[in-house]
CSV table of C-alpha atoms and ligand atoms in Angstrom, one decimal:
chain,number,residue,atom,x,y,z
A,271,MET,CA,-59.3,16.6,136.5
A,272,SER,CA,-61.2,14.9,133.8
A,273,GLY,CA,-64.5,14.6,135.9
A,274,PHE,CA,-64.6,10.9,135.6
A,275,ALA,CA,-63.9,9.7,139.1
A,276,GLY,CA,-66.9,8.6,140.9
A,277,ARG,CA,-69.2,9.2,138.1
A,278,ASP,CA,-72.1,7.1,136.6
A,279,PHE,CA,-72.1,6.0,132.9
A,280,ILE,CA,-76.1,5.4,132.2
A,281,SER,CA,-76.3,7.1,128.8
A,282,ILE,CA,-73.8,7.7,126.1
A,283,ASN,CA,-75.1,11.4,126.6
A,284,ASP,CA,-73.4,11.6,130.0
A,285,PHE,CA,-70.0,12.2,128.5
A,286,SER,CA,-69.0,15.0,126.1
A,287,ASN,CA,-67.4,13.9,122.8
A,288,GLU,CA,-63.8,14.9,124.4
A,289,GLN,CA,-64.7,12.6,127.3
A,290,ILE,CA,-65.5,9.8,124.8
A,291,GLU,CA,-62.4,10.2,122.8
A,292,ALA,CA,-60.4,10.3,126.1
A,293,VAL,CA,-61.9,6.8,127.0
A,294,LEU,CA,-61.0,5.6,123.4
A,295,ASP,CA,-57.4,6.9,123.6
A,296,LEU,CA,-56.8,5.1,126.9
A,297,ALA,CA,-58.2,2.0,125.7
A,298,ASP,CA,-55.8,2.3,122.9
A,299,GLU,CA,-53.0,2.4,125.5
A,300,MET,CA,-54.4,-0.3,127.4
A,301,GLY,CA,-54.8,-2.4,124.6
A,302,SER,CA,-51.1,-2.1,123.4
A,303,THR,CA,-50.0,-3.0,127.0
A,304,LEU,CA,-52.1,-6.1,126.9
A,305,GLU,CA,-50.8,-7.0,123.4
A,306,LYS,CA,-47.3,-6.9,125.1
A,307,GLY,CA,-48.5,-9.5,127.6
A,308,LYS,CA,-48.5,-7.3,130.5
A,309,ASP,CA,-51.4,-6.6,132.8
A,310,LEU,CA,-52.0,-3.3,134.6
A,311,GLU,CA,-52.2,-3.1,138.3
A,312,LEU,CA,-54.2,0.1,138.3
A,313,CYS,CA,-57.5,-1.3,140.3
A,314,ARG,CA,-55.7,-3.5,142.9
A,315,ARG,CA,-57.9,-4.0,145.9
A,316,LYS,CA,-60.7,-2.9,143.9
A,317,ASP,CA,-63.8,-4.8,143.7
A,318,MET,CA,-66.5,-4.9,140.7
A,319,ALA,CA,-69.9,-6.3,141.1
A,320,THR,CA,-71.6,-7.4,137.9
A,321,LEU,CA,-75.3,-7.7,138.3
A,322,PHE,CA,-76.9,-9.3,135.4
A,323,TYR,CA,-80.7,-9.7,135.2
A,324,GLU,CA,-80.5,-10.5,131.4
A,325,PRO,CA,-78.1,-12.9,129.7
A,326,SER,CA,-75.0,-11.8,128.4
A,327,THR,CA,-71.9,-13.2,127.0
A,328,ARG,CA,-69.8,-10.5,125.4
A,329,THR,CA,-70.2,-7.5,128.0
A,330,ARG,CA,-70.2,-9.5,131.2
A,331,GLY,CA,-67.4,-11.5,130.0
A,332,SER,CA,-65.4,-8.5,128.8
A,333,PHE,CA,-66.2,-6.4,131.8
A,334,GLU,CA,-64.9,-9.2,134.1
A,335,ARG,CA,-61.9,-9.8,131.8
A,336,ALA,CA,-61.3,-6.0,132.0
A,337,MET,CA,-61.2,-6.1,135.7
A,338,HIS,CA,-59.0,-8.8,136.1
A,339,LYS,CA,-56.4,-7.3,133.7
A,340,LEU,CA,-56.5,-4.3,135.9
A,341,GLY,CA,-55.7,-6.3,138.9
A,342,GLY,CA,-59.0,-6.2,140.6
A,343,THR,CA,-61.7,-8.6,141.7
A,344,VAL,CA,-65.1,-9.5,140.5
A,345,LEU,CA,-68.3,-10.3,142.3
A,346,SER,CA,-70.4,-11.9,139.8
A,347,PHE,CA,-74.2,-12.3,139.6
A,348,ALA,CA,-74.8,-13.9,136.3
A,349,GLU,CA,-78.4,-14.6,136.7
A,350,ALA,CA,-79.3,-11.9,139.2
A,351,GLY,CA,-82.9,-12.4,138.3
A,352,VAL,CA,-82.7,-16.0,139.6
A,353,ASN,CA,-79.7,-16.2,142.0
A,354,SER,CA,-80.0,-13.1,144.1
A,355,SER,CA,-82.6,-12.0,146.6
A,356,ALA,CA,-84.6,-10.6,143.6
A,357,VAL,CA,-86.3,-14.3,143.6
A,358,LYS,CA,-87.7,-13.5,147.3
A,359,GLY,CA,-89.1,-10.2,146.1
A,360,GLU,CA,-86.3,-7.8,146.9
A,361,THR,CA,-86.4,-4.4,145.2
A,362,LEU,CA,-83.5,-3.5,143.0
A,363,THR,CA,-82.9,-0.5,145.4
A,364,ASP,CA,-82.3,-2.7,148.3
A,365,THR,CA,-80.0,-4.9,146.5
A,366,VAL,CA,-77.8,-2.4,145.3
A,367,ARG,CA,-77.6,-0.8,148.6
A,368,VAL,CA,-76.4,-4.0,149.8
A,369,LEU,CA,-74.0,-4.8,147.1
A,370,GLU,CA,-72.3,-1.3,147.3
A,371,ASN,CA,-70.8,-2.7,150.5
A,372,TYR,CA,-68.9,-5.4,148.7
A,373,ALA,CA,-68.1,-3.6,145.6
A,374,ASP,CA,-66.5,-0.2,144.4
A,375,ILE,CA,-68.2,-0.3,141.1
A,376,ILE,CA,-71.4,-1.8,139.9
A,377,VAL,CA,-72.2,-2.9,136.5
A,378,LEU,CA,-75.9,-3.6,135.8
A,379,ARG,CA,-78.0,-5.2,133.1
A,380,HIS,CA,-81.6,-5.3,133.4
A,381,PRO,CA,-84.8,-6.0,131.5
A,382,LEU,CA,-86.7,-2.7,132.5
A,383,GLU,CA,-85.9,0.6,131.0
A,384,GLY,CA,-84.7,3.2,133.7
A,385,ALA,CA,-83.4,0.4,135.8
A,386,ALA,CA,-79.6,1.6,135.6
A,387,LYS,CA,-80.6,5.4,136.4
A,388,VAL,CA,-82.5,4.2,139.7
A,389,THR,CA,-79.5,2.1,140.6
A,390,ALA,CA,-77.4,5.0,140.1
A,391,ASP,CA,-79.7,7.2,142.2
A,392,TYR,CA,-79.4,4.7,145.1
A,393,ALA,CA,-75.8,3.4,145.0
A,394,SER,CA,-73.1,5.6,146.3
A,395,VAL,CA,-70.6,3.8,144.3
A,396,PRO,CA,-70.2,4.5,140.4
A,397,VAL,CA,-73.0,2.5,138.4
A,398,ILE,CA,-72.4,1.5,134.8
A,399,ASN,CA,-75.5,0.7,132.4
A,400,ALA,CA,-74.6,-2.7,130.7
A,401,GLY,CA,-78.2,-2.4,128.8
A,402,ASP,CA,-81.5,-1.3,130.4
A,403,GLY,CA,-84.4,-2.7,128.5
A,404,ALA,CA,-84.6,-1.2,125.2
A,405,HIS,CA,-83.3,2.0,126.3
A,406,GLU,CA,-79.5,2.3,126.1
A,407,HIS,CA,-76.3,0.3,126.0
A,408,PRO,CA,-73.7,2.9,126.2
A,409,THR,CA,-70.6,0.8,126.8
A,410,GLN,CA,-71.4,-1.1,123.6
A,411,THR,CA,-71.3,2.3,121.9
A,412,LEU,CA,-67.9,3.0,123.2
A,413,CYS,CA,-66.7,-0.6,121.6
A,414,ASP,CA,-68.6,0.4,118.3
A,415,LEU,CA,-67.0,3.9,118.0
A,416,TYR,CA,-63.6,2.3,118.8
A,417,THR,CA,-64.1,-0.2,116.2
A,418,ILE,CA,-65.0,2.3,113.6
A,419,ARG,CA,-62.1,4.6,114.6
A,420,LYS,CA,-59.6,1.8,114.4
A,421,ASN,CA,-60.5,0.8,111.1
A,422,LYS,CA,-61.8,4.1,109.4
A,423,GLY,CA,-59.5,6.4,111.6
A,424,LYS,CA,-62.4,8.8,112.1
A,425,ILE,CA,-66.0,9.0,112.5
A,426,LYS,CA,-67.0,12.4,111.3
A,427,GLY,CA,-68.0,12.5,107.8
A,428,LEU,CA,-68.8,8.8,107.4
A,429,THR,CA,-72.0,7.2,106.4
A,430,VAL,CA,-73.3,4.8,108.6
A,431,CYS,CA,-76.4,2.7,107.9
A,432,LEU,CA,-78.1,1.3,110.9
A,433,MET,CA,-80.2,-1.8,109.8
A,434,GLY,CA,-82.6,-4.0,111.8
A,435,ASP,CA,-84.5,-3.7,115.0
A,436,LEU,CA,-84.0,-0.1,115.6
A,437,ARG,CA,-87.2,0.2,118.0
A,438,TYR,CA,-86.1,-2.5,120.6
A,439,GLY,CA,-82.4,-2.6,119.8
A,440,ARG,CA,-80.8,-0.6,122.7
A,441,THR,CA,-77.2,-0.7,121.1
A,442,VAL,CA,-78.6,1.5,118.2
A,443,HIS,CA,-80.1,4.1,120.4
A,444,SER,CA,-77.0,4.9,122.2
A,445,LEU,CA,-74.9,4.6,119.0
A,446,ILE,CA,-77.2,7.0,116.9
A,447,TYR,CA,-76.5,9.7,119.5
A,448,ALA,CA,-73.1,9.3,119.4
A,449,LEU,CA,-72.7,9.2,115.8
A,450,ALA,CA,-74.9,12.4,115.4
A,451,ARG,CA,-72.7,14.2,118.0
A,452,PHE,CA,-69.6,13.1,116.2
A,453,GLY,CA,-70.8,14.3,112.9
A,454,ALA,CA,-71.5,11.0,111.0
A,455,GLU,CA,-74.3,10.7,108.5
A,456,VAL,CA,-76.8,8.1,109.9
A,457,LEU,CA,-79.2,6.3,107.6
A,458,CYS,CA,-82.0,4.3,109.3
A,459,TRP,CA,-82.8,1.3,107.3
A,460,PRO,CA,-85.7,-0.5,109.2
A,461,PRO,CA,-87.1,-3.4,107.4
A,462,ALA,CA,-90.6,-2.6,108.6
A,463,GLN,CA,-92.5,0.2,110.5
A,464,SER,CA,-92.8,-1.8,113.6
A,465,VAL,CA,-89.0,-1.9,113.9
A,466,ASP,CA,-88.3,1.7,113.3
A,467,MET,CA,-86.5,3.9,115.4
A,468,PRO,CA,-88.7,5.2,118.3
A,469,GLU,CA,-90.0,8.8,118.0
A,470,THR,CA,-88.6,9.6,121.6
A,471,VAL,CA,-85.1,9.0,120.2
A,472,LEU,CA,-85.7,10.8,117.1
A,473,LYS,CA,-87.1,13.8,119.1
A,474,LYS,CA,-84.3,14.0,121.5
A,475,LEU,CA,-81.7,13.8,118.8
A,476,LEU,CA,-83.5,17.0,117.4
A,477,THR,CA,-84.2,18.9,120.4
A,478,GLU,CA,-80.8,18.2,122.1
A,479,TYR,CA,-78.5,17.8,119.0
A,480,ASN,CA,-80.4,19.4,116.2
A,481,TYR,CA,-80.0,16.3,114.2
A,482,VAL,CA,-82.3,14.5,111.8
A,483,PRO,CA,-81.3,10.9,110.6
A,484,LYS,CA,-81.9,9.9,107.1
A,485,LYS,CA,-84.5,7.2,106.5
A,486,VAL,CA,-84.0,4.9,103.7
A,487,LYS,CA,-87.2,5.0,101.8
A,488,THR,CA,-87.4,1.3,100.6
A,489,ASP,CA,-90.7,1.8,98.8
A,490,GLU,CA,-89.2,4.3,96.3
A,491,ASP,CA,-87.2,2.3,93.8
A,492,LYS,CA,-87.7,-1.5,93.9
A,493,SER,CA,-85.9,-2.1,90.6
A,494,ILE,CA,-82.7,-1.4,92.3
A,495,ILE,CA,-82.9,-4.2,94.8
A,496,GLY,CA,-84.6,-6.2,92.1
A,497,LYS,CA,-83.7,-9.9,93.0
A,498,LEU,CA,-83.2,-8.9,96.8
A,499,ASP,CA,-86.4,-10.4,97.5
A,500,VAL,CA,-85.1,-11.2,101.2
A,501,LEU,CA,-86.0,-7.9,102.1
A,502,TYR,CA,-89.2,-6.9,103.3
A,503,ILE,CA,-90.4,-4.0,101.5
A,504,ALA,CA,-92.6,-1.8,103.7
A,505,PRO,CA,-94.1,1.3,102.8
A,506,VAL,CA,-92.0,3.4,105.4
A,507,GLN,CA,-92.5,7.1,105.4
A,508,PRO,CA,-89.3,9.3,105.9
A,509,TYR,CA,-88.9,11.1,109.0
A,510,THR,CA,-91.4,13.7,108.3
A,511,LEU,CA,-93.3,13.6,111.6
A,512,PRO,CA,-95.1,16.5,112.9
A,513,LEU,CA,-91.7,17.0,114.8
A,514,TRP,CA,-90.0,18.2,111.8
A,515,THR,CA,-91.0,22.0,111.6
A,516,GLU,CA,-88.5,23.2,108.9
A,517,PRO,CA,-89.5,22.6,105.4
A,518,GLU,CA,-85.9,21.9,104.4
A,519,ARG,CA,-85.7,19.0,107.1
A,520,ASN,CA,-88.7,17.5,105.4
A,521,SER,CA,-87.1,17.1,102.0
A,522,ALA,CA,-83.8,16.2,103.6
A,523,ALA,CA,-85.3,13.3,105.8
A,524,GLY,CA,-85.5,10.7,103.3
A,525,PHE,CA,-82.9,8.9,101.3
A,526,SER,CA,-83.4,6.6,98.3
A,527,ILE,CA,-81.9,3.0,98.3
A,528,LYS,CA,-79.7,3.9,95.5
A,529,GLU,CA,-78.1,6.9,97.5
A,530,ALA,CA,-77.8,4.5,100.5
A,531,LEU,CA,-76.2,1.7,98.5
A,532,GLY,CA,-73.8,4.3,97.1
A,533,LYS,CA,-72.8,6.2,100.1
A,534,THR,CA,-72.8,3.7,103.0
A,535,ASP,CA,-69.2,3.3,104.7
A,536,VAL,CA,-70.3,1.3,107.7
A,537,ILE,CA,-73.4,-1.1,107.9
A,538,TYR,CA,-74.4,-1.8,111.5
A,539,VAL,CA,-76.9,-4.8,111.5
A,540,THR,CA,-79.0,-5.8,114.6
A,541,ARG,CA,-81.1,-8.9,115.4
A,542,LEU,CA,-84.9,-8.8,116.1
A,543,GLN,CA,-85.0,-8.2,119.8
A,544,THR,CA,-88.0,-11.1,120.1
A,545,GLU,CA,-87.7,-10.9,123.9
A,546,ARG,CA,-88.9,-7.4,124.0
A,547,ARG,CA,-91.8,-7.5,121.5
A,548,ALA,CA,-95.1,-9.5,121.4
A,549,GLN,CA,-95.2,-9.7,117.6
A,550,SER,CA,-92.4,-9.9,115.1
A,551,PRO,CA,-92.8,-8.7,111.7
A,552,GLN,CA,-93.1,-11.4,109.0
A,553,ASN,CA,-90.0,-10.9,107.2
A,554,TYR,CA,-86.6,-9.6,108.3
A,555,ILE,CA,-83.8,-8.1,106.7
A,556,VAL,CA,-80.8,-10.6,106.0
A,557,LEU,CA,-77.4,-9.0,104.9
A,558,ASP,CA,-75.6,-11.8,102.9
A,559,LYS,CA,-73.2,-11.8,100.1
A,560,GLU,CA,-75.7,-10.7,97.5
A,561,LEU,CA,-77.1,-7.8,99.4
A,562,LEU,CA,-73.5,-6.7,100.5
A,563,SER,CA,-72.5,-6.6,96.8
A,564,GLU,CA,-75.1,-4.1,96.1
A,565,PHE,CA,-73.2,-1.5,98.3
A,566,LYS,CA,-70.8,0.4,96.3
A,567,LYS,CA,-68.0,1.4,98.8
A,568,LYS,CA,-67.2,-2.1,100.4
A,569,PRO,CA,-68.5,-1.0,103.8
A,570,LEU,CA,-67.4,-2.2,107.0
A,571,VAL,CA,-70.0,-4.7,108.5
A,572,MET,CA,-70.8,-4.5,112.3
A,573,HIS,CA,-73.2,-6.1,114.6
A,574,PRO,CA,-73.3,-6.0,118.4
A,575,LEU,CA,-74.1,-9.9,118.4
A,576,PRO,CA,-75.5,-12.2,119.3
A,577,ARG,CA,-76.6,-12.7,115.5
A,578,MET,CA,-79.9,-14.8,114.4
A,579,ASN,CA,-80.3,-15.2,110.9
A,580,GLU,CA,-80.0,-11.3,109.9
A,581,LEU,CA,-76.1,-11.6,109.4
A,582,ALA,CA,-75.2,-14.5,107.1
A,583,TYR,CA,-72.1,-16.6,107.9
A,584,GLU,CA,-70.8,-16.3,104.5
A,585,LEU,CA,-70.0,-12.8,105.4
A,586,ASP,CA,-67.3,-13.9,108.2
A,587,SER,CA,-64.7,-14.4,105.6
A,588,TYR,CA,-65.4,-10.8,104.1
A,589,PRO,CA,-62.3,-8.9,105.3
A,590,LYS,CA,-64.3,-5.9,106.5
A,591,SER,CA,-66.5,-7.9,108.8
A,592,VAL,CA,-65.5,-6.6,112.0
A,593,TYR,CA,-68.1,-7.8,114.5
A,594,PHE,CA,-65.7,-10.2,116.4
A,595,GLN,CA,-63.3,-7.4,116.6
A,596,GLN,CA,-66.1,-5.2,118.1
A,597,ALA,CA,-66.5,-8.0,120.8
A,598,ALA,CA,-62.7,-8.3,121.6
A,599,TYR,CA,-62.4,-4.5,121.9
A,600,GLY,CA,-64.6,-4.6,124.8
A,601,VAL,CA,-61.7,-5.6,126.8
A,602,PRO,CA,-59.5,-2.6,126.6
A,603,VAL,CA,-62.6,-0.1,126.1
A,604,ARG,CA,-64.0,-1.3,129.6
A,605,MET,CA,-60.7,-1.4,131.0
A,606,ALA,CA,-60.4,2.4,130.4
A,607,LEU,CA,-63.8,3.1,131.7
A,608,ILE,CA,-63.6,1.2,134.7
A,609,ALA,CA,-60.4,2.6,135.6
A,610,LEU,CA,-61.5,6.3,134.9
A,611,LEU,CA,-64.8,5.9,136.8
A,612,LEU,CA,-62.7,4.5,139.8
A,613,GLY,CA,-60.3,7.2,139.8
A,614,ALA,CA,-57.5,4.8,139.4
A,615,THR,CA,-56.1,7.0,136.4
A,616,ASP,CA,-56.9,10.2,134.9
A,617,ILE,CA,-56.6,12.2,131.8
A,618,LYS,CA,-56.0,15.8,130.8
A,619,LEU,CA,-59.1,17.3,129.2
A,620,THR,CA,-59.2,20.7,127.6
A,621,GLU,CA,-62.8,21.3,128.2
A,622,ARG,CA,-62.4,22.7,131.9
A,623,GLY,CA,-65.6,23.4,133.5
A,624,ARG,CA,-67.7,21.7,130.9
A,625,PRO,CA,-66.9,18.3,131.0
A,626,PHE,CA,-70.3,16.6,130.1
A,627,ALA,CA,-72.3,16.9,126.9
A,628,SER,CA,-73.9,20.2,127.0
A,629,GLN,CA,-77.4,19.4,127.6
A,630,ILE,CA,-80.4,21.7,127.9
A,631,ALA,CA,-81.3,22.4,131.6
A,632,TYR,CA,-85.1,21.3,131.8
A,633,GLU,CA,-87.1,21.9,134.6
A,634,GLU,CA,-88.3,19.0,136.4
A,635,TYR,CA,-91.8,17.7,137.1
A,636,GLU,CA,-91.7,15.5,140.3
A,637,ARG,CA,-95.1,15.7,141.8
A,638,ALA,CA,-96.7,12.3,142.9
A,639,ILE,CA,-100.1,13.1,141.6
A,640,GLY,CA,-101.6,13.0,138.0
A,641,ILE,CA,-98.9,11.9,135.6
A,642,GLN,CA,-97.4,8.4,135.0
A,643,CYS,CA,-94.8,7.4,132.3
A,644,PRO,CA,-96.7,5.9,129.4
A,645,ASN,CA,-94.0,3.1,129.1
A,646,SER,CA,-95.4,-0.2,130.7
A,647,ASN,CA,-91.7,-1.5,130.7
A,648,CYS,CA,-90.3,1.7,132.7
A,649,ILE,CA,-89.1,0.9,136.0
A,650,SER,CA,-91.3,3.6,137.4
A,651,ASN,CA,-94.1,1.4,136.3
A,652,ASN,CA,-93.1,-1.9,137.8
A,653,GLU,CA,-95.2,-3.4,140.4
A,654,ARG,CA,-92.2,-4.3,142.5
A,655,GLU,CA,-90.0,-1.3,142.1
A,656,LYS,CA,-92.5,1.6,142.1
A,657,ARG,CA,-93.0,1.4,145.7
A,658,TYR,CA,-89.9,3.6,146.1
A,659,ILE,CA,-89.8,5.4,142.9
A,660,LEU,CA,-91.5,8.6,142.3
A,661,PRO,CA,-92.6,9.5,138.8
A,662,ASP,CA,-90.3,12.1,137.7
A,663,PHE,CA,-89.9,14.1,134.4
A,664,LYS,CA,-88.1,16.7,132.7
A,665,MET,CA,-90.5,19.4,131.1
A,666,LEU,CA,-90.1,20.3,127.4
A,667,ARG,CA,-92.2,23.5,127.1
A,668,ASP,CA,-91.2,24.7,123.7
A,669,GLU,CA,-94.1,23.8,121.7
A,670,ALA,CA,-96.7,21.4,123.1
A,671,LEU,CA,-96.2,20.9,126.6
A,672,THR,CA,-94.3,17.4,126.8
A,673,LEU,CA,-93.0,15.6,129.7
A,674,ARG,CA,-89.9,13.2,129.3
A,675,CYS,CA,-89.6,10.5,131.8
A,676,VAL,CA,-86.2,10.7,133.5
A,677,TYR,CA,-85.9,6.9,133.8
A,678,CYS,CA,-86.7,5.5,130.2
A,679,GLU,CA,-87.0,8.9,128.3
A,680,GLN,CA,-90.4,8.0,127.1
A,681,GLU,CA,-92.4,11.1,126.3
A,682,VAL,CA,-96.0,12.1,127.3
A,683,GLN,CA,-98.2,15.1,126.6
A,684,PRO,CA,-100.5,15.5,129.6
A,685,GLY,CA,-104.0,16.6,128.7
A,686,TYR,CA,-104.8,19.1,131.4
A,687,ILE,CA,-102.8,21.5,133.5
A,688,ALA,CA,-103.4,23.5,136.8
A,689,SER,CA,-101.5,25.8,138.9
A,690,SER,CA,-100.9,25.1,142.6
A,691,GLU,CA,-101.3,28.7,143.3
A,692,TRP,CA,-104.9,29.5,142.2
A,693,HIS,CA,-105.9,33.0,141.8
A,694,GLN,CA,-106.1,34.9,145.3
A,695,GLY,CA,-105.9,31.4,146.9
A,696,ARG,CA,-109.9,31.1,146.8
A,697,LEU,CA,-111.0,27.7,146.5
A,698,GLU,CA,-113.6,28.7,143.8
A,699,ASN,CA,-110.5,29.6,141.7
A,700,LYS,CA,-109.0,26.1,141.8
A,701,LYS,CA,-109.4,25.5,138.2
A,702,TYR,CA,-107.8,23.1,135.5
A,703,HIS,CA,-107.3,24.1,131.9
A,704,ARG,CA,-106.4,22.3,128.6
A,705,SER,CA,-102.6,21.7,128.2
A,706,ASP,CA,-102.7,23.3,124.7
A,707,SER,CA,-104.3,26.5,126.2
A,708,HIS,CA,-102.0,29.6,126.4
A,709,LEU,CA,-101.8,29.0,130.3
A,710,ALA,CA,-99.6,26.2,129.7
A,711,LYS,CA,-96.8,28.9,129.1
A,712,LYS,CA,-98.0,31.2,131.7
A,713,ILE,CA,-98.1,29.2,134.7
A,714,LYS,CA,-94.7,28.8,136.5
A,715,ALA,CA,-92.9,25.6,136.0
A,716,LYS,CA,-92.7,25.3,140.1
A,717,ASN,CA,-96.6,25.7,140.3
A,718,LEU,CA,-97.5,23.4,137.4
A,719,ILE,CA,-99.6,20.5,138.3
A,720,LEU,CA,-100.5,18.0,135.3
A,721,PHE,CA,-103.0,15.7,134.7
A,722,ASN,CA,-103.6,12.8,132.1
A,723,SER,CA,-107.2,13.3,132.2
A,724,SER,CA,-110.0,15.7,133.4
A,725,SER,CA,-111.4,13.2,135.7
A,726,ASP,CA,-107.8,13.0,137.3
A,727,ALA,CA,-107.9,16.8,137.7
A,728,GLU,CA,-111.3,16.6,139.1
A,729,ALA,CA,-110.5,14.0,141.6
A,730,GLN,CA,-107.9,16.4,143.0
A,731,GLY,CA,-110.6,19.0,143.6
A,732,PHE,CA,-110.0,21.1,140.6
A,733,LYS,CA,-113.0,22.3,138.5
A,734,PRO,CA,-112.9,23.1,134.8
A,735,SER,CA,-112.2,26.5,133.7
A,736,PHE,CA,-113.2,28.2,130.4
A,737,TYR,CA,-109.9,26.9,129.0
A,738,ALA,CA,-110.9,23.3,129.9
A,739,GLN,CA,-114.0,23.4,127.5
A,740,THR,CA,-112.8,21.7,124.4
A,741,ARG,CA,-111.2,18.4,125.2
A,742,GLN,CA,-107.8,18.0,123.6
A,743,MET,CA,-108.0,15.1,121.1
A,744,GLY,CA,-107.0,11.7,122.4
A,745,LYS,CA,-106.3,13.0,125.9
A,746,ASP,CA,-109.3,11.7,128.0
B,48,NCD,C1,-76.7,-6.6,122.7
B,48,NCD,C2,-77.4,-6.3,123.8
B,48,NCD,O1,-77.5,-7.0,124.8
B,48,NCD,O2,-78.1,-5.3,123.7
B,48,NCD,N1,-75.7,-7.5,122.9
B,48,NCD,C3,-74.5,-7.1,123.5
B,48,NCD,O3,-74.3,-6.4,124.4
B,48,NCD,N2,-73.4,-7.2,122.7
B,48,NCD,C4,-77.4,-6.9,121.5
B,48,NCD,C5,-78.5,-8.0,121.3
B,48,NCD,O4,-79.0,-8.5,122.4
B,48,NCD,O5,-79.2,-8.0,120.5
């Protein structure tokens, strides 16, 4: 058993590398069957619901075609935000608990980060994340990996340059995890600071996969890109945030433009996600013939589409432009995924007993009091949805005590802590402390109570201890 049947697919990290490769291998097989003009009947009498609260052409289209090609049927909510009972104020959890009676698998696209996880928590049928806000888009990553593998024969050892809106582009978040895990070298080339890779993604790459992507230092050597004044040259820093503690990481974290132009095997361009940001940077990167000619290795050009102006039409005739291929591969790749999650087929894997990406087993913080996710676009902060969602965090206790929201994965550092088992059970010992005091490590995870501010702690009846005296900067 490969462990696919009945699973959800919310993050690319839900699958191990071996499982991802197995999906891609199966997609290959299914692709050749389709090429022979044959359909597969693996999912006859199975129904798939596509519940899309955001626009989509490729993702929904290829999911639906995939299910048709598998012999199944599709219940399509193309504009769930205006055509479903959401208009009447129905919550997502109610909608999915109704839909699971009509479908064997649910594919969800939603503007809120964490919506796919909530759907999976409530639905008894498998749920596939087709994009949740700026968080992740794991099935696009499967298509991206498949395209790279088809064209380059491998992923390991390639240098992949991610260009564009790395902050709000969800495809690059799922993709960077996968590239890191498959041993590619990733260069991040955000044309401005405001579109840089989020710190939460960088931190997760480091803590879970011990991986630091390189950042292209666009301020370093302007002469190299001389005439390329379409580029917005922002004084971007390499990834030398306080996160990176080892000195060698600091020096390795930056990459000059010259090195980037020389090494890149694959350029992955993304559009500015205007719908997710209040302000747009003044200028944005444009990959055209001129900029492409500066790259020494005739790289593959990829884009999840849709494109705006960041990818010139003149590149359509460049033989290594594969963005329409990426979209076409959506059908066999999603066929393989659907068939596996529905248990309609299976593949033998060698990783017996450890089928999923090895992840650190974090303790969870699930108390209803004290802490909220700092991300206003997280489903746990949405007025309608939060009525039934409890804040829930993974606890990272290695360095500074940090909570990672289980829905959107944003991190927050609580300012204050307390124990639910105060000393000798006496009320006068019901004290709170700074979260950076030694007590943060001493209090057992199951007893920890966390607060954003001292007033939150006091509102719960806790008094300041000696270790609450000096307020932590920016925490109150
Ligand atoms: C992407 C998405 O929706 O995140 N499109 C896609 O699924 N291929 C990219 C985008 O909208 O920019």
